[in-house]
Amino acid sequence: MLIRMSKIALVIFVGLQGLFYGLNNIVNFKQAMSFVSGVLPMEGHAAYPNAFGPPITWPPLIVATLCVIIIGELLVAALSFKGAYDMVRARNGPSGMFNMAKKYAILGCAMALVVWFGMFLAVGGAYFQMWQTDLGTAAMTGAFQYAITSGLVLLFVNAPDTPSET
C-alpha cells in the first residue's frame, strides 16, 4: 500500500506543478507574453547569430504560442489529477485494477514531458536557441528540472504494481 500511495502522491505533485505554472502564467499574462516575445524573435544571439529557420515576430502567433504553453500546463494538471483520483479509487483493489487505473497519471506525466522537454528544451532550446540569452537560460534550467522530475515520476508510476504491494 505504501508504494501505491507514494505513486498517487507523486502524481498529485506533477499535477500541482502544471496547475501552479499554468495559473501563474494566466495571472501574469503580460509578463509571460514579455518572456515569449523575447524568445520567439531570436534576437540577441551572439554565439549562433544565424538561425536555419525563421523567427516568430507576428504578435497573434506569439499570443497563440503562450496560450499553447498554458493549455499544455493545465492539461498536465487535469490529466494528473484525474489519474491520481483513479488510482485512489483503485488503491485497495487487485494489482491489475490498480495498473489500469494509472492510465491518466501516465498521460499527465507524459504531457509534462511534452511541455517542459518538448516545448521548452527541444523547440525553445534547439530551434529558438533560448540558451543564448539569460532569460532563456533561466527558463531552460527550470524546464529541465520539471522534465526530469516528471520523467522520474512517470517511470515510477509506470512500474507494474505487483500483488505484494497491496
PDB file of C-alpha atoms in Angstrom:
ATOM      1  CA  MET A   1       0.000   0.000   0.000  1.00  0.00           C
ATOM      2  CA  LEU A   2       2.889   2.376   0.732  1.00  0.00           C
ATOM      3  CA  ILE A   3       4.165   2.169  -2.843  1.00  0.00           C
ATOM      4  CA  ARG A   4       0.683   2.785  -4.231  1.00  0.00           C
ATOM      5  CA  MET A   5       0.200   5.805  -2.003  1.00  0.00           C
ATOM      6  CA  SER A   6       3.647   7.114  -2.993  1.00  0.00           C
ATOM      7  CA  LYS A   7       2.712   6.848  -6.661  1.00  0.00           C
ATOM      8  CA  ILE A   8      -0.528   8.712  -6.025  1.00  0.00           C
ATOM      9  CA  ALA A   9       1.236  11.479  -4.075  1.00  0.00           C
ATOM     10  CA  LEU A  10       3.877  11.993  -6.756  1.00  0.00           C
ATOM     11  CA  VAL A  11       1.245  12.197  -9.491  1.00  0.00           C
ATOM     12  CA  ILE A  12      -0.572  14.832  -7.437  1.00  0.00           C
ATOM     13  CA  PHE A  13       2.672  16.829  -7.254  1.00  0.00           C
ATOM     14  CA  VAL A  14       3.076  16.643 -11.049  1.00  0.00           C
ATOM     15  CA  GLY A  15      -0.490  17.915 -11.334  1.00  0.00           C
ATOM     16  CA  LEU A  16       0.141  20.726  -8.871  1.00  0.00           C
ATOM     17  CA  GLN A  17       3.226  21.749 -10.804  1.00  0.00           C
ATOM     18  CA  GLY A  18       1.223  22.012 -14.021  1.00  0.00           C
ATOM     19  CA  LEU A  19      -1.630  23.822 -12.281  1.00  0.00           C
ATOM     20  CA  PHE A  20       0.600  26.324 -10.498  1.00  0.00           C
ATOM     21  CA  TYR A  21       2.619  27.181 -13.619  1.00  0.00           C
ATOM     22  CA  GLY A  22      -0.490  27.421 -15.763  1.00  0.00           C
ATOM     23  CA  LEU A  23      -2.293  29.687 -13.281  1.00  0.00           C
ATOM     24  CA  ASN A  24       0.810  31.827 -12.710  1.00  0.00           C
ATOM     25  CA  ASN A  25       1.106  32.336 -16.459  1.00  0.00           C
ATOM     26  CA  ILE A  26      -2.555  33.362 -16.597  1.00  0.00           C
ATOM     27  CA  VAL A  27      -2.403  35.850 -13.716  1.00  0.00           C
ATOM     28  CA  ASN A  28       0.924  37.191 -15.051  1.00  0.00           C
ATOM     29  CA  PHE A  29      -0.104  37.073 -18.697  1.00  0.00           C
ATOM     30  CA  LYS A  30       1.599  40.357 -19.575  1.00  0.00           C
ATOM     31  CA  GLN A  31       4.919  39.214 -18.074  1.00  0.00           C
ATOM     32  CA  ALA A  32       4.589  35.772 -19.685  1.00  0.00           C
ATOM     33  CA  MET A  33       3.959  37.500 -23.027  1.00  0.00           C
ATOM     34  CA  SER A  34       7.088  39.539 -22.479  1.00  0.00           C
ATOM     35  CA  PHE A  35       9.087  36.350 -21.978  1.00  0.00           C
ATOM     36  CA  VAL A  36       7.647  34.597 -25.041  1.00  0.00           C
ATOM     37  CA  SER A  37       8.086  37.801 -27.068  1.00  0.00           C
ATOM     38  CA  GLY A  38      11.733  37.829 -26.005  1.00  0.00           C
ATOM     39  CA  VAL A  39      12.365  34.252 -27.141  1.00  0.00           C
ATOM     40  CA  LEU A  40      10.454  33.752 -30.390  1.00  0.00           C
ATOM     41  CA  PRO A  41      12.087  36.597 -32.399  1.00  0.00           C
ATOM     42  CA  MET A  42      15.522  35.007 -31.742  1.00  0.00           C
ATOM     43  CA  GLU A  43      17.192  38.345 -31.057  1.00  0.00           C
ATOM     44  CA  GLY A  44      20.412  38.916 -29.136  1.00  0.00           C
ATOM     45  CA  HIS A  45      22.033  35.684 -30.220  1.00  0.00           C
ATOM     46  CA  ALA A  46      25.785  36.224 -30.322  1.00  0.00           C
ATOM     47  CA  ALA A  47      27.103  32.646 -30.245  1.00  0.00           C
ATOM     48  CA  TYR A  48      24.934  31.383 -33.131  1.00  0.00           C
ATOM     49  CA  PRO A  49      23.622  34.569 -34.760  1.00  0.00           C
ATOM     50  CA  ASN A  50      22.120  32.815 -37.796  1.00  0.00           C
ATOM     51  CA  ALA A  51      19.100  30.552 -37.474  1.00  0.00           C
ATOM     52  CA  PHE A  52      18.215  27.915 -40.047  1.00  0.00           C
ATOM     53  CA  GLY A  53      14.528  28.800 -39.726  1.00  0.00           C
ATOM     54  CA  PRO A  54      12.528  31.976 -39.412  1.00  0.00           C
ATOM     55  CA  PRO A  55      11.922  33.754 -36.110  1.00  0.00           C
ATOM     56  CA  ILE A  56       8.364  34.419 -34.966  1.00  0.00           C
ATOM     57  CA  THR A  57       7.563  38.106 -34.725  1.00  0.00           C
ATOM     58  CA  TRP A  58       3.846  38.234 -35.617  1.00  0.00           C
ATOM     59  CA  PRO A  59       2.021  39.221 -32.393  1.00  0.00           C
ATOM     60  CA  PRO A  60      -1.013  36.900 -32.870  1.00  0.00           C
ATOM     61  CA  LEU A  61       1.321  33.917 -33.277  1.00  0.00           C
ATOM     62  CA  ILE A  62       3.250  34.924 -30.151  1.00  0.00           C
ATOM     63  CA  VAL A  63      -0.026  35.092 -28.186  1.00  0.00           C
ATOM     64  CA  ALA A  64      -1.063  31.715 -29.622  1.00  0.00           C
ATOM     65  CA  THR A  65       2.268  30.216 -28.564  1.00  0.00           C
ATOM     66  CA  LEU A  66       1.798  31.373 -24.985  1.00  0.00           C
ATOM     67  CA  CYS A  67      -1.762  30.027 -25.000  1.00  0.00           C
ATOM     68  CA  VAL A  68      -0.488  26.622 -26.168  1.00  0.00           C
ATOM     69  CA  ILE A  69       2.036  26.607 -23.313  1.00  0.00           C
ATOM     70  CA  ILE A  70      -0.657  27.478 -20.762  1.00  0.00           C
ATOM     71  CA  ILE A  71      -3.079  24.890 -22.153  1.00  0.00           C
ATOM     72  CA  GLY A  72      -0.291  22.308 -22.008  1.00  0.00           C
ATOM     73  CA  GLU A  73       0.430  23.128 -18.370  1.00  0.00           C
ATOM     74  CA  LEU A  74      -3.248  22.943 -17.462  1.00  0.00           C
ATOM     75  CA  LEU A  75      -3.533  19.617 -19.290  1.00  0.00           C
ATOM     76  CA  VAL A  76      -0.664  18.318 -17.154  1.00  0.00           C
ATOM     77  CA  ALA A  77      -2.781  19.242 -14.128  1.00  0.00           C
ATOM     78  CA  ALA A  78      -6.068  17.833 -15.397  1.00  0.00           C
ATOM     79  CA  LEU A  79      -4.619  14.516 -16.580  1.00  0.00           C
ATOM     80  CA  SER A  80      -2.529  14.071 -13.444  1.00  0.00           C
ATOM     81  CA  PHE A  81      -5.399  14.861 -11.082  1.00  0.00           C
ATOM     82  CA  LYS A  82      -7.715  12.504 -12.983  1.00  0.00           C
ATOM     83  CA  GLY A  83      -5.011   9.835 -12.789  1.00  0.00           C
ATOM     84  CA  ALA A  84      -4.489  10.366  -9.064  1.00  0.00           C
ATOM     85  CA  TYR A  85      -8.253  10.170  -8.491  1.00  0.00           C
ATOM     86  CA  ASP A  86      -8.482   6.919 -10.452  1.00  0.00           C
ATOM     87  CA  MET A  87      -5.531   5.489  -8.547  1.00  0.00           C
ATOM     88  CA  VAL A  88      -7.062   6.448  -5.193  1.00  0.00           C
ATOM     89  CA  ARG A  89     -10.263   4.666  -6.167  1.00  0.00           C
ATOM     90  CA  ALA A  90      -8.314   1.527  -7.140  1.00  0.00           C
ATOM     91  CA  ARG A  91      -5.797   1.605  -4.277  1.00  0.00           C
ATOM     92  CA  ASN A  92      -7.383  -1.288  -2.377  1.00  0.00           C
ATOM     93  CA  GLY A  93      -8.098  -3.386  -5.449  1.00  0.00           C
ATOM     94  CA  PRO A  94      -6.073  -6.092  -7.141  1.00  0.00           C
ATOM     95  CA  SER A  95      -2.855  -5.259  -8.976  1.00  0.00           C
ATOM     96  CA  GLY A  96      -4.464  -5.453 -12.399  1.00  0.00           C
ATOM     97  CA  MET A  97      -7.097  -2.910 -11.419  1.00  0.00           C
ATOM     98  CA  PHE A  98      -4.514  -0.542  -9.947  1.00  0.00           C
ATOM     99  CA  ASN A  99      -2.306  -0.873 -13.029  1.00  0.00           C
ATOM    100  CA  MET A 100      -5.250   0.026 -15.279  1.00  0.00           C
ATOM    101  CA  ALA A 101      -6.106   2.997 -13.055  1.00  0.00           C
ATOM    102  CA  LYS A 102      -2.708   4.575 -13.814  1.00  0.00           C
ATOM    103  CA  LYS A 103      -3.651   5.467 -17.407  1.00  0.00           C
ATOM    104  CA  TYR A 104      -4.343   9.177 -16.852  1.00  0.00           C
ATOM    105  CA  ALA A 105      -1.498   9.532 -14.371  1.00  0.00           C
ATOM    106  CA  ILE A 106       0.875   8.265 -17.043  1.00  0.00           C
ATOM    107  CA  LEU A 107      -0.697  10.622 -19.581  1.00  0.00           C
ATOM    108  CA  GLY A 108      -0.284  13.539 -17.151  1.00  0.00           C
ATOM    109  CA  CYS A 109       3.413  12.806 -16.672  1.00  0.00           C
ATOM    110  CA  ALA A 110       3.847  12.323 -20.424  1.00  0.00           C
ATOM    111  CA  MET A 111       2.149  15.669 -21.049  1.00  0.00           C
ATOM    112  CA  ALA A 112       4.589  17.247 -18.590  1.00  0.00           C
ATOM    113  CA  LEU A 113       7.400  15.884 -20.758  1.00  0.00           C
ATOM    114  CA  VAL A 114       5.722  17.304 -23.868  1.00  0.00           C
ATOM    115  CA  VAL A 115       5.535  20.748 -22.260  1.00  0.00           C
ATOM    116  CA  TRP A 116       8.857  21.023 -20.454  1.00  0.00           C
ATOM    117  CA  PHE A 117      11.053  18.767 -22.553  1.00  0.00           C
ATOM    118  CA  GLY A 118       9.354  19.110 -25.914  1.00  0.00           C
ATOM    119  CA  MET A 119       8.232  22.714 -25.981  1.00  0.00           C
ATOM    120  CA  PHE A 120      10.895  24.341 -23.823  1.00  0.00           C
ATOM    121  CA  LEU A 121      14.030  22.239 -24.289  1.00  0.00           C
ATOM    122  CA  ALA A 122      13.622  20.774 -27.777  1.00  0.00           C
ATOM    123  CA  VAL A 123      11.758  23.565 -29.571  1.00  0.00           C
ATOM    124  CA  GLY A 124      12.714  26.545 -27.385  1.00  0.00           C
ATOM    125  CA  GLY A 125      16.274  25.452 -26.743  1.00  0.00           C
ATOM    126  CA  ALA A 126      17.201  23.905 -30.065  1.00  0.00           C
ATOM    127  CA  TYR A 127      15.105  25.835 -32.582  1.00  0.00           C
ATOM    128  CA  PHE A 128      14.752  29.222 -30.887  1.00  0.00           C
ATOM    129  CA  GLN A 129      18.210  28.981 -29.266  1.00  0.00           C
ATOM    130  CA  MET A 130      16.948  30.083 -25.845  1.00  0.00           C
ATOM    131  CA  TRP A 131      20.282  29.143 -24.311  1.00  0.00           C
ATOM    132  CA  GLN A 132      21.854  32.237 -25.884  1.00  0.00           C
ATOM    133  CA  THR A 133      20.041  34.678 -23.592  1.00  0.00           C
ATOM    134  CA  ASP A 134      19.937  34.995 -19.814  1.00  0.00           C
ATOM    135  CA  LEU A 135      16.143  34.849 -19.772  1.00  0.00           C
ATOM    136  CA  GLY A 136      16.100  31.771 -21.988  1.00  0.00           C
ATOM    137  CA  THR A 137      18.797  30.012 -19.991  1.00  0.00           C
ATOM    138  CA  ALA A 138      16.846  30.504 -16.765  1.00  0.00           C
ATOM    139  CA  ALA A 139      13.687  29.107 -18.367  1.00  0.00           C
ATOM    140  CA  MET A 140      15.565  26.128 -19.771  1.00  0.00           C
ATOM    141  CA  THR A 141      17.078  25.355 -16.368  1.00  0.00           C
ATOM    142  CA  GLY A 142      13.632  25.267 -14.801  1.00  0.00           C
ATOM    143  CA  ALA A 143      12.158  23.285 -17.680  1.00  0.00           C
ATOM    144  CA  PHE A 144      14.953  20.720 -17.343  1.00  0.00           C
ATOM    145  CA  GLN A 145      14.172  20.277 -13.651  1.00  0.00           C
ATOM    146  CA  TYR A 146      10.439  19.884 -14.321  1.00  0.00           C
ATOM    147  CA  ALA A 147      11.018  17.475 -17.204  1.00  0.00           C
ATOM    148  CA  ILE A 148      13.430  15.295 -15.242  1.00  0.00           C
ATOM    149  CA  THR A 149      11.218  15.082 -12.164  1.00  0.00           C
ATOM    150  CA  SER A 150       8.127  14.375 -14.267  1.00  0.00           C
ATOM    151  CA  GLY A 151      10.033  11.719 -16.203  1.00  0.00           C
ATOM    152  CA  LEU A 152      11.160  10.044 -12.992  1.00  0.00           C
ATOM    153  CA  VAL A 153       7.590  10.062 -11.677  1.00  0.00           C
ATOM    154  CA  LEU A 154       6.451   8.602 -14.995  1.00  0.00           C
ATOM    155  CA  LEU A 155       8.942   5.742 -14.681  1.00  0.00           C
ATOM    156  CA  PHE A 156       7.975   5.048 -11.066  1.00  0.00           C
ATOM    157  CA  VAL A 157       4.218   5.182 -11.694  1.00  0.00           C
ATOM    158  CA  ASN A 158       4.501   3.094 -14.848  1.00  0.00           C
ATOM    159  CA  ALA A 159       6.325   0.310 -12.986  1.00  0.00           C
ATOM    160  CA  PRO A 160       3.825  -2.554 -12.716  1.00  0.00           C
ATOM    161  CA  ASP A 161       2.054  -2.990  -9.434  1.00  0.00           C
ATOM    162  CA  THR A 162       2.568  -6.455  -8.002  1.00  0.00           C
ATOM    163  CA  PRO A 163       0.383  -8.425  -5.595  1.00  0.00           C
ATOM    164  CA  SER A 164       2.952  -7.959  -2.823  1.00  0.00           C
ATOM    165  CA  GLU A 165       2.414  -4.168  -2.966  1.00  0.00           C
ATOM    166  CA  THR A 166      -1.255  -4.365  -1.985  1.00  0.00           C
TER     167      THR A 166
END
